[in-house]
mmCIF file of N, CA and C in Angstrom:
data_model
loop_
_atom_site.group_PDB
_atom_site.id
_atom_site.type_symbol
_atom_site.label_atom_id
_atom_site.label_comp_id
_atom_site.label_asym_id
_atom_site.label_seq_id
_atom_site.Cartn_x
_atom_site.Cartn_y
_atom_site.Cartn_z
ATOM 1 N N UNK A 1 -62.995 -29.783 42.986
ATOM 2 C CA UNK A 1 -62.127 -29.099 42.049
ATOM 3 C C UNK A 1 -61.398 -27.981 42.797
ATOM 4 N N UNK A 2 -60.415 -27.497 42.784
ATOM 5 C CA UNK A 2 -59.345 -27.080 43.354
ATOM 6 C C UNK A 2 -58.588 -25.715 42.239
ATOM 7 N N UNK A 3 -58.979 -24.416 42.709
ATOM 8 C CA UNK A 3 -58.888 -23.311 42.166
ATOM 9 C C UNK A 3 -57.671 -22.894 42.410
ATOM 10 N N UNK A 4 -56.640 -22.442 41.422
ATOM 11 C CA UNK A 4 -55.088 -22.011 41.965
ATOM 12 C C UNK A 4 -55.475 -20.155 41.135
ATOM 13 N N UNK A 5 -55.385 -19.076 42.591
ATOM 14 C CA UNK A 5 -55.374 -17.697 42.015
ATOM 15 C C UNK A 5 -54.258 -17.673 41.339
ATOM 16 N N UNK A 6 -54.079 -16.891 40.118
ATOM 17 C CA UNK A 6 -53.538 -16.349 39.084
ATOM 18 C C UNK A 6 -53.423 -14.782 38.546
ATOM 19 N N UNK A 7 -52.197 -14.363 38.699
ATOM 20 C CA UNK A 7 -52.117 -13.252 37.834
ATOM 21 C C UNK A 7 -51.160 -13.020 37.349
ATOM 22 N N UNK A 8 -51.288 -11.940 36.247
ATOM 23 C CA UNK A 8 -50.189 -11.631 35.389
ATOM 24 C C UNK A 8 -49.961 -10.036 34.867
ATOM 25 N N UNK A 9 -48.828 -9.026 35.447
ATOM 26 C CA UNK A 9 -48.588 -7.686 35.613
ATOM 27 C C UNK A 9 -48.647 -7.816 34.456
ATOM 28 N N UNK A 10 -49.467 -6.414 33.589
ATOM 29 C CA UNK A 10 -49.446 -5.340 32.722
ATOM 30 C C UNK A 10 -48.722 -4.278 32.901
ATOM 31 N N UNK A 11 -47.351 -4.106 31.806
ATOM 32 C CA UNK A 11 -47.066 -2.760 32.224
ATOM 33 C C UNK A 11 -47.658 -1.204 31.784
ATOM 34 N N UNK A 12 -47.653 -0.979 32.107
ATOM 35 C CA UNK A 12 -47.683 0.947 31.638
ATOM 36 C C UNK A 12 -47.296 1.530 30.951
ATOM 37 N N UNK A 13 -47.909 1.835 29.827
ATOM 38 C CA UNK A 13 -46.695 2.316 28.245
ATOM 39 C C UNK A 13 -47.212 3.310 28.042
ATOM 40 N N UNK A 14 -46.447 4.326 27.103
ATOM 41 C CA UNK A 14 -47.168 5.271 26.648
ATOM 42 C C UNK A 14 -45.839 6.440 27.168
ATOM 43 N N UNK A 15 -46.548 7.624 26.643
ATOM 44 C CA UNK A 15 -46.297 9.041 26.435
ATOM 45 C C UNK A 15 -47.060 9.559 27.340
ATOM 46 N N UNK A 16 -46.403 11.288 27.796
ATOM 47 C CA UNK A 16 -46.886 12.201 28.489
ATOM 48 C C UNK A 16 -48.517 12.247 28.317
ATOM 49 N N UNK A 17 -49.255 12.456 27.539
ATOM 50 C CA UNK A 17 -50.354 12.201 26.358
ATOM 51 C C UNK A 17 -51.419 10.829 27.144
ATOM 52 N N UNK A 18 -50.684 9.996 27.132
ATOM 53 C CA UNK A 18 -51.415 8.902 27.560
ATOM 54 C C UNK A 18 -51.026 7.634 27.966
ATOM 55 N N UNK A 19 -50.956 7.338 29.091
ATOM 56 C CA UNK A 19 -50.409 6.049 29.783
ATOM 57 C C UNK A 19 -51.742 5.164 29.755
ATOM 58 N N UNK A 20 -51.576 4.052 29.302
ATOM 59 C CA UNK A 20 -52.287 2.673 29.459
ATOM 60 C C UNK A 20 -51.567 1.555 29.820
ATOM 61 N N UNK A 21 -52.196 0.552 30.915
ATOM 62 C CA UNK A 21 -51.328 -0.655 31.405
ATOM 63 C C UNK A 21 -52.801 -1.569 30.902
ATOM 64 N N UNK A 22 -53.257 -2.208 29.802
ATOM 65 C CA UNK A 22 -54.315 -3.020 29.576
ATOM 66 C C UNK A 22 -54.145 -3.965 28.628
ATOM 67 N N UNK A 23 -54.278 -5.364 29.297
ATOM 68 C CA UNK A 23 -54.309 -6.878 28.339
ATOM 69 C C UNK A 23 -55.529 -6.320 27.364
ATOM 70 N N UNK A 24 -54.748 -6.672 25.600
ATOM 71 C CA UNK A 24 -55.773 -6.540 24.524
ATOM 72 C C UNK A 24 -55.938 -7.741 24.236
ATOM 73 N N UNK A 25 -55.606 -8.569 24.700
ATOM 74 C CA UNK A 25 -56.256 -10.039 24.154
ATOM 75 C C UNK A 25 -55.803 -11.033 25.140
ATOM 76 N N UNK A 26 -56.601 -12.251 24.853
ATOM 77 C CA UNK A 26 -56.327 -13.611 25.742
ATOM 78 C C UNK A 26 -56.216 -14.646 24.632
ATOM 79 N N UNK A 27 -55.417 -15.727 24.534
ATOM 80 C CA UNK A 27 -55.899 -17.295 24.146
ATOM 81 C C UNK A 27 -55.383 -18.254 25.193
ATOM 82 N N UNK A 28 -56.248 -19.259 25.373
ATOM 83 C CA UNK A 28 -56.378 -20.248 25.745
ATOM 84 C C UNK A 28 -55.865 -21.108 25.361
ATOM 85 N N UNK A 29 -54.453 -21.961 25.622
ATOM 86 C CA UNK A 29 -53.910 -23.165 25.220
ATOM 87 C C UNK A 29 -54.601 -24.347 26.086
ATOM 88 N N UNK A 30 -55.402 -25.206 26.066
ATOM 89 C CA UNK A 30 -56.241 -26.032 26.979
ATOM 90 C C UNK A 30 -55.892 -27.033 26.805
ATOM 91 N N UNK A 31 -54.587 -27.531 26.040
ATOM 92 C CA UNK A 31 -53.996 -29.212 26.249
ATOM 93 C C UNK A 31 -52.607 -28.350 27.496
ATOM 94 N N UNK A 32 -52.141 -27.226 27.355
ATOM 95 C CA UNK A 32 -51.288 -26.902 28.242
ATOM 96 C C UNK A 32 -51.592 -25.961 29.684
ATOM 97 N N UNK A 33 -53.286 -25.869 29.487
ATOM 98 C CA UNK A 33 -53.593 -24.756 30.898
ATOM 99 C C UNK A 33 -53.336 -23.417 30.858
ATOM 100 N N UNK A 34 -52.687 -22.921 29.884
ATOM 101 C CA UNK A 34 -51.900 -21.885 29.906
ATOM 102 C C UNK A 34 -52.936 -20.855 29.002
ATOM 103 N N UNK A 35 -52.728 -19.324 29.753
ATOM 104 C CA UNK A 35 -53.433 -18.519 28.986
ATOM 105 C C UNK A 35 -52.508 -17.924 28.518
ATOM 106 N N UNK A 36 -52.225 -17.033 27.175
ATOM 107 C CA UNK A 36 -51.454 -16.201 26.549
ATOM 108 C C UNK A 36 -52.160 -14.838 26.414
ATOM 109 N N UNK A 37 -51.443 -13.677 26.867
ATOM 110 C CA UNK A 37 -52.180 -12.244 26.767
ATOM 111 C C UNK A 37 -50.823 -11.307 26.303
ATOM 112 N N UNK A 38 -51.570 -10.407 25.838
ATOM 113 C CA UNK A 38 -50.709 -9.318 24.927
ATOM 114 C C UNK A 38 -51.223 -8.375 25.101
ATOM 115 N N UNK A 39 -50.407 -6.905 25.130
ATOM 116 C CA UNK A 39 -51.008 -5.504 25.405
ATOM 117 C C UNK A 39 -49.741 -4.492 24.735
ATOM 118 N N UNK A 40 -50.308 -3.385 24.879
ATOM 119 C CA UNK A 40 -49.372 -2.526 24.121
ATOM 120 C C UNK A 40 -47.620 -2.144 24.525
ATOM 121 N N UNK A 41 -47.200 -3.199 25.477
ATOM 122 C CA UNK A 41 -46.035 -3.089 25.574
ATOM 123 C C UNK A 41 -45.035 -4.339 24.432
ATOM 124 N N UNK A 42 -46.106 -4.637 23.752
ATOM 125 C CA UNK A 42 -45.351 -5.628 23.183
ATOM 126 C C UNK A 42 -44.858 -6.626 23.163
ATOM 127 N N UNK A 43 -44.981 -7.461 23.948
ATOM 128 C CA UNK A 43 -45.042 -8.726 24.095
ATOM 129 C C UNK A 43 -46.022 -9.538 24.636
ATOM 130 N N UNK A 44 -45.637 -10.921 24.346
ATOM 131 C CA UNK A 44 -46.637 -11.911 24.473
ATOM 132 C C UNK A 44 -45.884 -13.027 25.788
ATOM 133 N N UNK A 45 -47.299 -12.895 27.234
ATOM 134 C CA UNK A 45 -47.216 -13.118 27.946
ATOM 135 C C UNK A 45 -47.604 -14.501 28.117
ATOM 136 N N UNK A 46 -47.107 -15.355 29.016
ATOM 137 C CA UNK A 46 -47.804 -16.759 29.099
ATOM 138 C C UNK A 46 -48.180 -17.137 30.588
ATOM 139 N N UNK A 47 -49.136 -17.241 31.295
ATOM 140 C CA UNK A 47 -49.614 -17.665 32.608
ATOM 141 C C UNK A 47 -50.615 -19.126 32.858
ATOM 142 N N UNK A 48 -49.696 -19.563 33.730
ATOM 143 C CA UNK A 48 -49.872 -21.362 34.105
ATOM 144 C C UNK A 48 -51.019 -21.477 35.245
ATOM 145 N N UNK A 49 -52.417 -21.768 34.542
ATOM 146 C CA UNK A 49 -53.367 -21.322 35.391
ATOM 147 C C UNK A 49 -53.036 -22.776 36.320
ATOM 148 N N UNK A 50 -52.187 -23.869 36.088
ATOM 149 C CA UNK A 50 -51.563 -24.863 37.339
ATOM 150 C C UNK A 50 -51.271 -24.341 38.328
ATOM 151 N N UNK A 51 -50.235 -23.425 38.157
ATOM 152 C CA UNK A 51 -48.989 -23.134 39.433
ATOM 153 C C UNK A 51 -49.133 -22.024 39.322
ATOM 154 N N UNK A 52 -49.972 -20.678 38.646
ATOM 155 C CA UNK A 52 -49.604 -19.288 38.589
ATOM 156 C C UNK A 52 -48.352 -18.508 38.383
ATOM 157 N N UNK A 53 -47.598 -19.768 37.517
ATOM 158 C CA UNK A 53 -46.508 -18.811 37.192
ATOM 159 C C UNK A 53 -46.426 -18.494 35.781
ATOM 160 N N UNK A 54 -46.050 -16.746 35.743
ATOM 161 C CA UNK A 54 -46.155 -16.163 34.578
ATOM 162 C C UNK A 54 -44.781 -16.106 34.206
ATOM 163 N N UNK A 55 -44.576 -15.344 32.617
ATOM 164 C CA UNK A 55 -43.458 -15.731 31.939
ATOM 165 C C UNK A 55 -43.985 -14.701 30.855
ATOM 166 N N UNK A 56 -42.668 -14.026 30.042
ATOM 167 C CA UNK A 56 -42.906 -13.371 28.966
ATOM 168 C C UNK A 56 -42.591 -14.101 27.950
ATOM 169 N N UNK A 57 -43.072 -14.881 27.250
ATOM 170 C CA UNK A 57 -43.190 -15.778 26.379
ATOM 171 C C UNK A 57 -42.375 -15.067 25.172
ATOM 172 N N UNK A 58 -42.582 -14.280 24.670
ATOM 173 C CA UNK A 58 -41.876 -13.333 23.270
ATOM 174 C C UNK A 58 -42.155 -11.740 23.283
ATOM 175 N N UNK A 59 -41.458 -10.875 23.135
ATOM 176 C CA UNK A 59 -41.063 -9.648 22.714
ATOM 177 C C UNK A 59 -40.585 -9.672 21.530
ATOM 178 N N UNK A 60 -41.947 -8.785 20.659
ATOM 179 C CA UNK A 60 -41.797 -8.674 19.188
ATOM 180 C C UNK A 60 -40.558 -8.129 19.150
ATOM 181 N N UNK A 61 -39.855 -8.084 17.656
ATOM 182 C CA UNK A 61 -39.180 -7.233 17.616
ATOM 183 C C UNK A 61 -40.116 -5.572 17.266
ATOM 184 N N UNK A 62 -39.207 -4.539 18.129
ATOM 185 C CA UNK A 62 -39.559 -3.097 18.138
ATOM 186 C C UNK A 62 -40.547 -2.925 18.732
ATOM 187 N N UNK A 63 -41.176 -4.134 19.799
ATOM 188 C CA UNK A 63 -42.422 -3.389 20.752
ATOM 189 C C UNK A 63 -43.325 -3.347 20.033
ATOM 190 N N UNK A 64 -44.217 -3.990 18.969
ATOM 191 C CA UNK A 64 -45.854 -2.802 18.237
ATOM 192 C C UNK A 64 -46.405 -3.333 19.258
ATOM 193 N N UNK A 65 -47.513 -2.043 19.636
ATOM 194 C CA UNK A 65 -48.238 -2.694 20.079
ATOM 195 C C UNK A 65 -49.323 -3.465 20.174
ATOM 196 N N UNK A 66 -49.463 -4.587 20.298
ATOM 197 C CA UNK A 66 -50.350 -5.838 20.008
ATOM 198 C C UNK A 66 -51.353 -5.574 20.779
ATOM 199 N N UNK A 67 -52.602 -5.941 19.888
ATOM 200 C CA UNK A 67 -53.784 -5.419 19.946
ATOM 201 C C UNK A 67 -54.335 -6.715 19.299
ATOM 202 N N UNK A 68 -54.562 -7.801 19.204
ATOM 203 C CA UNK A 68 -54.951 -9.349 19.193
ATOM 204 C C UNK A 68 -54.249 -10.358 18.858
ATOM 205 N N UNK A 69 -54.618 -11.624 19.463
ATOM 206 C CA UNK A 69 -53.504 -12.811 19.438
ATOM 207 C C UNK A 69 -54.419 -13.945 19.174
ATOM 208 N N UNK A 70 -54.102 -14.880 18.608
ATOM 209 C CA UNK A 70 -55.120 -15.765 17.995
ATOM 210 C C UNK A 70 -54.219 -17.174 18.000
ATOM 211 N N UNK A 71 -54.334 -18.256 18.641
ATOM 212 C CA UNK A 71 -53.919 -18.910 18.659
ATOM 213 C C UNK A 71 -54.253 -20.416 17.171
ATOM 214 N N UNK A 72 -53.637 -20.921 17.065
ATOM 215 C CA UNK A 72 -54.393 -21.422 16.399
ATOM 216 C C UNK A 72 -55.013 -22.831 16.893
ATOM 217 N N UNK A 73 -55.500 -23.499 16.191
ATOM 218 C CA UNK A 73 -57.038 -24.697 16.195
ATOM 219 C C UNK A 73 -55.526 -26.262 16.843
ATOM 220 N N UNK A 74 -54.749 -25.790 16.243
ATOM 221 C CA UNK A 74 -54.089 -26.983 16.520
ATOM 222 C C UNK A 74 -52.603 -26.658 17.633
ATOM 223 N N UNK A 75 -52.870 -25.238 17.912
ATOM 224 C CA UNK A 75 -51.939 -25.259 19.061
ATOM 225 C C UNK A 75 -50.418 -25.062 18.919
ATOM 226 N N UNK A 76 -50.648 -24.880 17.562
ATOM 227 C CA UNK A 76 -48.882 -25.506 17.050
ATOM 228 C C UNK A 76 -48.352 -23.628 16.506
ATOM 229 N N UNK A 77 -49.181 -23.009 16.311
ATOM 230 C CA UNK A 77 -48.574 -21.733 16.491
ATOM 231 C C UNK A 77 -49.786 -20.015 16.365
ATOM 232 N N UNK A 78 -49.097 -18.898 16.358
ATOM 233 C CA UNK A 78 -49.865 -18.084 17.182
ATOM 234 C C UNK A 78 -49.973 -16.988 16.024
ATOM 235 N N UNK A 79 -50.621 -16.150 16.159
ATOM 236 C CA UNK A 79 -50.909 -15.210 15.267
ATOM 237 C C UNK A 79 -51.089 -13.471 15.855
ATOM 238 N N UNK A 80 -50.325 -12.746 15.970
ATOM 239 C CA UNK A 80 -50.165 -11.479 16.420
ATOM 240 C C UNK A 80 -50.692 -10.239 15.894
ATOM 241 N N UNK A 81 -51.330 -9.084 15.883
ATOM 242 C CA UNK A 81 -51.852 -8.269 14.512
ATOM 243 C C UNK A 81 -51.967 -6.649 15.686
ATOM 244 N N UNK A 82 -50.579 -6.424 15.573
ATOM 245 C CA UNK A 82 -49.433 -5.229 15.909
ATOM 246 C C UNK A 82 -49.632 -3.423 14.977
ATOM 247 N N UNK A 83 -50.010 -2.903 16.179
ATOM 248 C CA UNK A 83 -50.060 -1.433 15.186
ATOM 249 C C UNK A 83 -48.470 -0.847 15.693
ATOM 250 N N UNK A 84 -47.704 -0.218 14.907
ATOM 251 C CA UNK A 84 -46.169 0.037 15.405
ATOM 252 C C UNK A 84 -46.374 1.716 15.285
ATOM 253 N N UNK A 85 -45.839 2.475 16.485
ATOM 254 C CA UNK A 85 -45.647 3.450 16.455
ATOM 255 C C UNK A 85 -47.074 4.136 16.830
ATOM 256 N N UNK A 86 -47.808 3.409 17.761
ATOM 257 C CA UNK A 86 -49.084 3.900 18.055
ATOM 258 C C UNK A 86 -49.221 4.993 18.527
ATOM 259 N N UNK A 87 -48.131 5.994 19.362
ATOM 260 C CA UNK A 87 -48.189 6.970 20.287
ATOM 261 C C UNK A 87 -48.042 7.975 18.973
ATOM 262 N N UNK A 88 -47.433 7.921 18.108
ATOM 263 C CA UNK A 88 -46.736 8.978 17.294
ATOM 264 C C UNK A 88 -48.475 9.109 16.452
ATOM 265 N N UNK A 89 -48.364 10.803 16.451
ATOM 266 C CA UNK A 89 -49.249 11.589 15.576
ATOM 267 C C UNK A 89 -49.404 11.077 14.035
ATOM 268 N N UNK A 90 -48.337 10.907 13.474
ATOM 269 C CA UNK A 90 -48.319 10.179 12.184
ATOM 270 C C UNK A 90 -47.575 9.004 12.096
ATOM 271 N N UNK A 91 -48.394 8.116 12.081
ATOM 272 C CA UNK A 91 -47.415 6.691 12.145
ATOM 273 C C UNK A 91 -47.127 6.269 10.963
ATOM 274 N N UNK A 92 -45.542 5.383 10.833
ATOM 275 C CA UNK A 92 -45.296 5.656 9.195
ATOM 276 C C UNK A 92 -45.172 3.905 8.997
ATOM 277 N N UNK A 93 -45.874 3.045 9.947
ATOM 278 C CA UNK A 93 -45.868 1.927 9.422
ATOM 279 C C UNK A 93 -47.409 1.176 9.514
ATOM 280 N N UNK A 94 -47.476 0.264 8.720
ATOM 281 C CA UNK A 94 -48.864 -0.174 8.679
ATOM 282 C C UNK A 94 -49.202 -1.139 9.852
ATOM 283 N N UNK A 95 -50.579 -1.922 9.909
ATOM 284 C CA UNK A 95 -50.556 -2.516 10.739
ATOM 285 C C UNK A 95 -49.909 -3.960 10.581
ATOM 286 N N UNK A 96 -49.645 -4.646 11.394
ATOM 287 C CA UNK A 96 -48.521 -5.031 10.982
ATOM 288 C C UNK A 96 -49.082 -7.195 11.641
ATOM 289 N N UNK A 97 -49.393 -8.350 10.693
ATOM 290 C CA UNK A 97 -49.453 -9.521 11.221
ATOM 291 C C UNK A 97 -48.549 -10.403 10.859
ATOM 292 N N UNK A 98 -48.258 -11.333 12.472
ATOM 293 C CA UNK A 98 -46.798 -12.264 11.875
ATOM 294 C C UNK A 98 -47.703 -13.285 12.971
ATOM 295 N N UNK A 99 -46.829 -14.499 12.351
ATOM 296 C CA UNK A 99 -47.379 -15.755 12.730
ATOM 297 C C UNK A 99 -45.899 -16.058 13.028
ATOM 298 N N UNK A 100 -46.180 -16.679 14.633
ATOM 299 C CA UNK A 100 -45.245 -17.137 15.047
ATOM 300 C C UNK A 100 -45.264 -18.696 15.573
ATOM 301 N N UNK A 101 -44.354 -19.506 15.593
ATOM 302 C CA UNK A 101 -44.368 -21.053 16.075
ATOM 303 C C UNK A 101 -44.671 -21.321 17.626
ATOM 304 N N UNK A 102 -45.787 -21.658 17.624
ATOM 305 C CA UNK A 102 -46.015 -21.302 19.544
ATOM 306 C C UNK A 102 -45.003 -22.873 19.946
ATOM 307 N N UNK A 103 -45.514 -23.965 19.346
ATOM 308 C CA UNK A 103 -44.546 -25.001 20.151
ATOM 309 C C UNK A 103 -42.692 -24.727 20.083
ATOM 310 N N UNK A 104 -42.255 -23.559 19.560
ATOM 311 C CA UNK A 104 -40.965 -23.460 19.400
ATOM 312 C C UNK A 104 -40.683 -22.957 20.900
ATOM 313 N N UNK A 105 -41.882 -21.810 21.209
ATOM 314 C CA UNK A 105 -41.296 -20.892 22.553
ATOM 315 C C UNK A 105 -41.750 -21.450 23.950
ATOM 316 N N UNK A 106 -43.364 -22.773 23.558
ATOM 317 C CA UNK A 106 -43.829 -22.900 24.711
ATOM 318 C C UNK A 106 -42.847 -23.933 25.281
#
């Protein structure tokens, strides 16, 4: 069996206050190889544990930052669950879940 290294940059978000660069979640697409990860810059990343090539799969609209991703049982689409406005002292939106069509973007 034949191991191909893999990675995929996190960026660095945040305020004076507090910088974090950290994947909050993984799923596993295993008919396509592909892992999907998300972190507080807001979008949803896709990496080809084949060939190691990564890709930003979707950028919510307005950046929340995503804090779990859930793929679903049949592969056919994805589930996001986004806090918006995380840096701000009083945040004036809730937390926020959208289901998106994964075979539209993969």
């Amino acid at each position: 069996m034949n191991f191909v290294a893999s990675s995929s940059d996190v960026i660095t978000v945040g305020d004076r206050a507090s910088r974090m660069a950290r994947t909050y979640d993984i799923a596993f697409d295993w008919q396509r190889n592909i892992l999907l990860s998300c972190g507080l810059e807001g979008k949803i990343k896709s990496l080809d544990l084949a060939t190691g090539e990564s890709k930003v799969l979707l950028e919510l609209p307005g950046k929340p930052a995503i804090i779990q991703l859930n793929l679903s049982r049949d592969l056919a689409t994805f589930c996001t669950h986004s806090i918006p406005d995380i840096f701000e002292r009083k945040r004036r939106e809730p937390f926020l879940v959208q289901i998106w069509n994964y075979l539209g973007l993969a």
